[in-house]
Tab-separated table of C-alpha atoms in Angstrom:
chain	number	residue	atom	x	y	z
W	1	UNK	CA	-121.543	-39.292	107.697
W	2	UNK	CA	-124.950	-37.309	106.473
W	3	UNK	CA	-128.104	-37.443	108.314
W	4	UNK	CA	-130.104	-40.500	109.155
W	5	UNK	CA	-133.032	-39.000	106.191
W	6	UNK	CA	-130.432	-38.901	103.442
W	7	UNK	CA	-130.199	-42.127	103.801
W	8	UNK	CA	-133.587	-43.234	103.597
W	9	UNK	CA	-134.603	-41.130	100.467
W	10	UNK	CA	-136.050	-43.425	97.985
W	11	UNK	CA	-136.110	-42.716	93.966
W	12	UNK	CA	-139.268	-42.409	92.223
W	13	UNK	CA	-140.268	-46.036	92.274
W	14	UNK	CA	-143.253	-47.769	94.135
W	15	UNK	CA	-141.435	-48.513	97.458
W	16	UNK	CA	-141.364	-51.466	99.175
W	17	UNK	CA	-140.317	-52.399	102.928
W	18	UNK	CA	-137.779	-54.747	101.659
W	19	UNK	CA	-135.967	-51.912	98.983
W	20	UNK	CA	-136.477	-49.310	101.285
W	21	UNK	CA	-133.771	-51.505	103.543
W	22	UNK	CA	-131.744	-52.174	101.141
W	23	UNK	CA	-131.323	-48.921	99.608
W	24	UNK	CA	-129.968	-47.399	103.019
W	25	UNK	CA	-127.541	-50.545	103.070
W	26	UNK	CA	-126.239	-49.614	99.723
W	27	UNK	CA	-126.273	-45.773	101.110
W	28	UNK	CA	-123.968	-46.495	104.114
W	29	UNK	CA	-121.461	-48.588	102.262
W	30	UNK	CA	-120.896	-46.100	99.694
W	31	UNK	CA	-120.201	-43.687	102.403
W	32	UNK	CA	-118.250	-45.889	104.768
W	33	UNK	CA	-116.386	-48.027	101.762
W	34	UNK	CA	-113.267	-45.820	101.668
W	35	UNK	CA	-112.877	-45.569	105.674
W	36	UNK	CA	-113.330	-49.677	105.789
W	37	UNK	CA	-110.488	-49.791	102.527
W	38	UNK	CA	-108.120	-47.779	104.518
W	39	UNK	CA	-108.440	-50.331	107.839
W	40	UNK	CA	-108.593	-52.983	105.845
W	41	UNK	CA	-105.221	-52.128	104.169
W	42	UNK	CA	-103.491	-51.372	107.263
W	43	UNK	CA	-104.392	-54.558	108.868
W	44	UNK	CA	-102.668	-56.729	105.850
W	45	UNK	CA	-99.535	-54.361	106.006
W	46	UNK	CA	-96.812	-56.750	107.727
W	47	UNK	CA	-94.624	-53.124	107.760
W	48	UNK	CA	-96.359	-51.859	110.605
W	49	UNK	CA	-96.263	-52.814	114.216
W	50	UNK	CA	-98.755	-55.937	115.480
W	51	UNK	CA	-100.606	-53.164	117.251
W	52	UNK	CA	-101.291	-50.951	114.798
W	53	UNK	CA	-102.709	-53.765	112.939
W	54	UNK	CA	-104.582	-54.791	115.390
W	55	UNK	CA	-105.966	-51.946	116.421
W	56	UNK	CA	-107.201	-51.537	112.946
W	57	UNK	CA	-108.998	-54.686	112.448
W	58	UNK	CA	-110.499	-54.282	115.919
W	59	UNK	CA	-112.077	-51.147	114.408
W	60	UNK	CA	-113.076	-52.598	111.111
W	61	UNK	CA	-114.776	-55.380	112.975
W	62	UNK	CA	-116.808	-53.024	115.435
W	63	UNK	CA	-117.937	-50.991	111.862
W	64	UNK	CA	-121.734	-51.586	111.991
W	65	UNK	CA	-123.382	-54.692	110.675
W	66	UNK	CA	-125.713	-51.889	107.907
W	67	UNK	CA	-121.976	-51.139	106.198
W	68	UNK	CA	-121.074	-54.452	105.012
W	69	UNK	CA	-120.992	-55.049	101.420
W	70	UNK	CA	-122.138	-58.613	102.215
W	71	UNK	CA	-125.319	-57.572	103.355
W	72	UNK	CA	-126.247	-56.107	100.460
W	73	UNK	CA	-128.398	-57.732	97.633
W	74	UNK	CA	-129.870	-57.094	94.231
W	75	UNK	CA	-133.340	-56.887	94.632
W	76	UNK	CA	-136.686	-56.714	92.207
W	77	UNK	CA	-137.359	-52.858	91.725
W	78	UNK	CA	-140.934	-53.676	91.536
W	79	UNK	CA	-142.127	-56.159	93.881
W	80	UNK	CA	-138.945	-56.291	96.481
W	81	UNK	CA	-138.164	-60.182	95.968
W	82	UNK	CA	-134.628	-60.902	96.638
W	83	UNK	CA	-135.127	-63.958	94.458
W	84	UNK	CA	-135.102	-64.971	90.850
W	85	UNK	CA	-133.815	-61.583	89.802
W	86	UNK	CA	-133.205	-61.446	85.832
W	87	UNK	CA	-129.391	-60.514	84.804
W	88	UNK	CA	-127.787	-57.247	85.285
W	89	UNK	CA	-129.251	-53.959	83.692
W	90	UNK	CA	-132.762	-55.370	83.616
W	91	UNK	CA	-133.441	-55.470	87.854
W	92	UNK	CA	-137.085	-57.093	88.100
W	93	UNK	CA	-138.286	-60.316	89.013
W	94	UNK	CA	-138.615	-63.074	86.723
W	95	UNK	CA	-142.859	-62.934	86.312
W	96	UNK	CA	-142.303	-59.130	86.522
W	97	UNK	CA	-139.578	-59.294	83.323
W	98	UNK	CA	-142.210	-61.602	81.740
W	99	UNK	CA	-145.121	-59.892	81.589
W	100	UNK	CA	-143.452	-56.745	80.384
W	101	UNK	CA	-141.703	-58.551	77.690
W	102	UNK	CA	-144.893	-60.134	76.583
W	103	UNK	CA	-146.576	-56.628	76.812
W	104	UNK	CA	-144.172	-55.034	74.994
W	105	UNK	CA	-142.280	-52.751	77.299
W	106	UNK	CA	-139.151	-54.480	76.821
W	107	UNK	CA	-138.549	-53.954	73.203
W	108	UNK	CA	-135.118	-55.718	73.453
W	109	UNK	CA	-136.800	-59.062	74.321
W	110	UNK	CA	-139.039	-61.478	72.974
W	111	UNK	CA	-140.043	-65.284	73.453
W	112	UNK	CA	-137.721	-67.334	71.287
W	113	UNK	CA	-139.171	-69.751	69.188
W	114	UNK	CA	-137.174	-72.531	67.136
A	1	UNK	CA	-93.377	-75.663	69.735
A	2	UNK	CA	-92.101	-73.018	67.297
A	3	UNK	CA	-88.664	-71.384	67.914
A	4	UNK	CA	-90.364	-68.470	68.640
A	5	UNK	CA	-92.408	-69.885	71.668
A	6	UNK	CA	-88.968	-71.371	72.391
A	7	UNK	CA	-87.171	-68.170	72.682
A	8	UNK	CA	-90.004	-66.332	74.568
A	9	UNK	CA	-89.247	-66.606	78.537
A	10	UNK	CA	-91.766	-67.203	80.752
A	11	UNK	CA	-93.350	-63.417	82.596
A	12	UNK	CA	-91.740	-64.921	85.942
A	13	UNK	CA	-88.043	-64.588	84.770
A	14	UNK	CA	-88.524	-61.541	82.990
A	15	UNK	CA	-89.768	-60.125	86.116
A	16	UNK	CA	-86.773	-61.103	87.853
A	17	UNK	CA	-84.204	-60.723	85.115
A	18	UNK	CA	-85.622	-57.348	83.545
A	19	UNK	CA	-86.528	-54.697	86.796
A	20	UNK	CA	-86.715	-51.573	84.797
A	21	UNK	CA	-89.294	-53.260	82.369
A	22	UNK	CA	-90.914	-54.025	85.515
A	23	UNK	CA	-90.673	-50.988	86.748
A	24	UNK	CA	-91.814	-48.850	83.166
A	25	UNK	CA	-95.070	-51.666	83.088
A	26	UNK	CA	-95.883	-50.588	86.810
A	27	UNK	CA	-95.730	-46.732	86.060
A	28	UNK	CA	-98.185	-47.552	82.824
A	29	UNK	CA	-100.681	-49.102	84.201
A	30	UNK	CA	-100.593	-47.473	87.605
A	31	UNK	CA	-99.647	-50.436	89.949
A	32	UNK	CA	-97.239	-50.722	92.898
A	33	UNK	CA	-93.784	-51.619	92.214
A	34	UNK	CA	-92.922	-54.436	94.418
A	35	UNK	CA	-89.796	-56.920	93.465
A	36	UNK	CA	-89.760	-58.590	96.205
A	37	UNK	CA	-93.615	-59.580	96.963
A	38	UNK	CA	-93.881	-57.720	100.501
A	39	UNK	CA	-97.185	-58.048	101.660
A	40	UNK	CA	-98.669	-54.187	102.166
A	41	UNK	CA	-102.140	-54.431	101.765
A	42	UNK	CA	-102.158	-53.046	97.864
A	43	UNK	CA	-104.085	-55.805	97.204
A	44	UNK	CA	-106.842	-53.978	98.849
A	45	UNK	CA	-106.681	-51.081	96.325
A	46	UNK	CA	-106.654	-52.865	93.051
A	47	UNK	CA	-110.686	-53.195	92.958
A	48	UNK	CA	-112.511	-49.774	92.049
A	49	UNK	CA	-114.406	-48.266	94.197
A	50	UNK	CA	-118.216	-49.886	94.039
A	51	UNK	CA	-119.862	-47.330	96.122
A	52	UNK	CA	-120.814	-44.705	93.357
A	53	UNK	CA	-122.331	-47.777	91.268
A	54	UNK	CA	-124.113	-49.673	93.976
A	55	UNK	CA	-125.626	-46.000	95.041
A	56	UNK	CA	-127.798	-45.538	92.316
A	57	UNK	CA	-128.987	-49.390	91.858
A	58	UNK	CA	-133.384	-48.259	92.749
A	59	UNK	CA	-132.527	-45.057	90.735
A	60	UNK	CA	-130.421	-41.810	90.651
A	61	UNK	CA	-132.776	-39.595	92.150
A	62	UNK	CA	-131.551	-40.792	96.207
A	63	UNK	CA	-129.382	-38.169	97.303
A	64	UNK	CA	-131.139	-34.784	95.734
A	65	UNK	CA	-133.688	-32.645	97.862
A	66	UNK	CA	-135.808	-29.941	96.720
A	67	UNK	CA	-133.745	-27.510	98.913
A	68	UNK	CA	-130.190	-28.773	98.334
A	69	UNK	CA	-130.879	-27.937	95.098
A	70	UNK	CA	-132.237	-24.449	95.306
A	71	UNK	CA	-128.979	-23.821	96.951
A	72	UNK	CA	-126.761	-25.153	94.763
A	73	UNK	CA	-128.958	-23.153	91.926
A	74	UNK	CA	-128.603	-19.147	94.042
A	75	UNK	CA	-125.006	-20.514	94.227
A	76	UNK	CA	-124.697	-20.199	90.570
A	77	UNK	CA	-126.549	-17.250	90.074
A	78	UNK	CA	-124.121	-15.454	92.569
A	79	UNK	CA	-121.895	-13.244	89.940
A	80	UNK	CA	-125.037	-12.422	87.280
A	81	UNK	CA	-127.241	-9.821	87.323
A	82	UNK	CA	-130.701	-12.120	87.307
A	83	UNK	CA	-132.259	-12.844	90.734
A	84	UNK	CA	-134.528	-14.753	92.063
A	85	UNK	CA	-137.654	-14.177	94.083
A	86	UNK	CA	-138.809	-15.949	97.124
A	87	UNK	CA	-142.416	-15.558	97.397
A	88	UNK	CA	-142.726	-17.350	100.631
A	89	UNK	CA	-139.693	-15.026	102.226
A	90	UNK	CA	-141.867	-12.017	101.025
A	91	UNK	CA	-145.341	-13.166	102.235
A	92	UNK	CA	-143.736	-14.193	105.833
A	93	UNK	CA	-142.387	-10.522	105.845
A	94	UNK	CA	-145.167	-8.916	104.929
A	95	UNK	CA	-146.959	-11.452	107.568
A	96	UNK	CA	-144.664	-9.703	110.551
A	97	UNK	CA	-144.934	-6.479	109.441
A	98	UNK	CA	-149.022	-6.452	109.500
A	99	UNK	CA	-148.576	-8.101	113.435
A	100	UNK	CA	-146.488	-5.608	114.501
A	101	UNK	CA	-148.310	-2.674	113.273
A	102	UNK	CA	-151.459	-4.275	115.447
A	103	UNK	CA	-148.478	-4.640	118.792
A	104	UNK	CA	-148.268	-8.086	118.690
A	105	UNK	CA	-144.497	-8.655	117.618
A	106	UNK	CA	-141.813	-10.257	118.793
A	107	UNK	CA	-141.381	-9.701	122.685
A	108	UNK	CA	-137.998	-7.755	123.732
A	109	UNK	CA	-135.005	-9.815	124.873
A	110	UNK	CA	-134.361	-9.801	128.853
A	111	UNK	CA	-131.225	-9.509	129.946
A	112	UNK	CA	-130.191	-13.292	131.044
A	113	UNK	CA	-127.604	-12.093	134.137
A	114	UNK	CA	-130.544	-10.051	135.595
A	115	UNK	CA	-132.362	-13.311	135.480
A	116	UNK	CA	-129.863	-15.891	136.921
A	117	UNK	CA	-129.525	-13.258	140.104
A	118	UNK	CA	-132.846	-13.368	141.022
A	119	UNK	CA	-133.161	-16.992	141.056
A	120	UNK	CA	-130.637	-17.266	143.096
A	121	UNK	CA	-131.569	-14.848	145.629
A	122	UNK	CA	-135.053	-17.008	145.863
């Protein structure tokens, strides 16, 4: 694994305590995803002796709780909220997303009207 | 039904009745060959990886420093004729050289066994 700062090395946005978590969650699963694969796979393989497997899951289990996919969520770019985030592609909050649109910096969207 | 949908046999019997189809479909579309349903943890495999996607969710810009990319930049330039010049390499340098001509460089190395015996004497 690479050093503790790669990790925390945020893009250009306006950071937020909340992101700045999340981002190093998102960092240590895509460096630990093949490793937990691998464990995973060997635990499911009838094949192999009970220890093996065992021994396996034992490991997978003691993995850190930072390297779990389930921990990790999409979050507002902007603001950090974990809720109300609009659809994929467009990662803000819903009162962030509507503002812009109104604004204009959204060009694909506008307020429908019928 | 039509007699075509008639004469068309479920995918579960072809599986069973036809193993080289099987094994041709397997081969094209890179999955495991397994007739007889062992359980080997392939099922594991069959997702992509999501790391490289869930990496760059905040932006692409997480995993690039300043120096990192100097480095990987001389690395190119390795072969060609053009080179590069460090300014701050020269100014620290010329830095050293203007201390030592006053006598205030770096202090000579002692010998460390020299050092050890005397301690011990004490």
């Amino acid at each position: 694994m690479s050093t503790y700062a790669k990790l925390f090395r945020m893009p250009p946005i306006t950071p937020r305590w909340n992101t700045i978590k999340d981002n190093v969650k998102r960092q240590v699963f895509a460096e630990t995803e093949l490793e937990q694969r691998t464990l995973k796979s060997i635990s499911r393989n009838t094949l192999l002796p009970t220890k093996v497997r065992m021994q396996a899951q034992l490991q997978l289990s003691a993995m850190p709780k930072l390297s779990k996919m389930s921990q990790i969520r999409n979050r507002c770019v902007m603001t950090g909220t974990g809720r109300s985030v609009v659809g994929d592609g467009v990662k803000l909050n819903r009162i962030q997303f509507r503002t812009r649109a109104i604004s204009g910096e959204l060009p694909e969207y506008k307020i429908g009207g019928w | 039904m039509s007699s075509l949908q008639k004469a068309l046999k479920p995918a579960k019997e072809i599986k069973n009745t036809l193993p080289k189809l099987e094994k041709l479909r397997c081969t094209i579309f890179d999955k495991f060959y397994n007739p007889d349903n062992l359980r080997v943890g392939v099922e594991v495999w069959e997702k992509p990886l999501l790391g490289p996607s869930l990496r760059n969710y905040y932006g692409s810009r997480t995993n690039i420093n300043f120096s990192e990319f100097m480095t990987s930049f001389r690395k190119n330039l390795e072969g060609t004729d053009f080179k590069l010049q460090d300014q701050r390499e020269i100014d620290r340098l010329q830095y050293v050289e203007e201390r030592k001509r006053i006598g205030k460089g770096a202090p000579k190395k002692k010998n460390e066994k020299v050092e050890k015996k005397n301690k011990k004497k004490k």
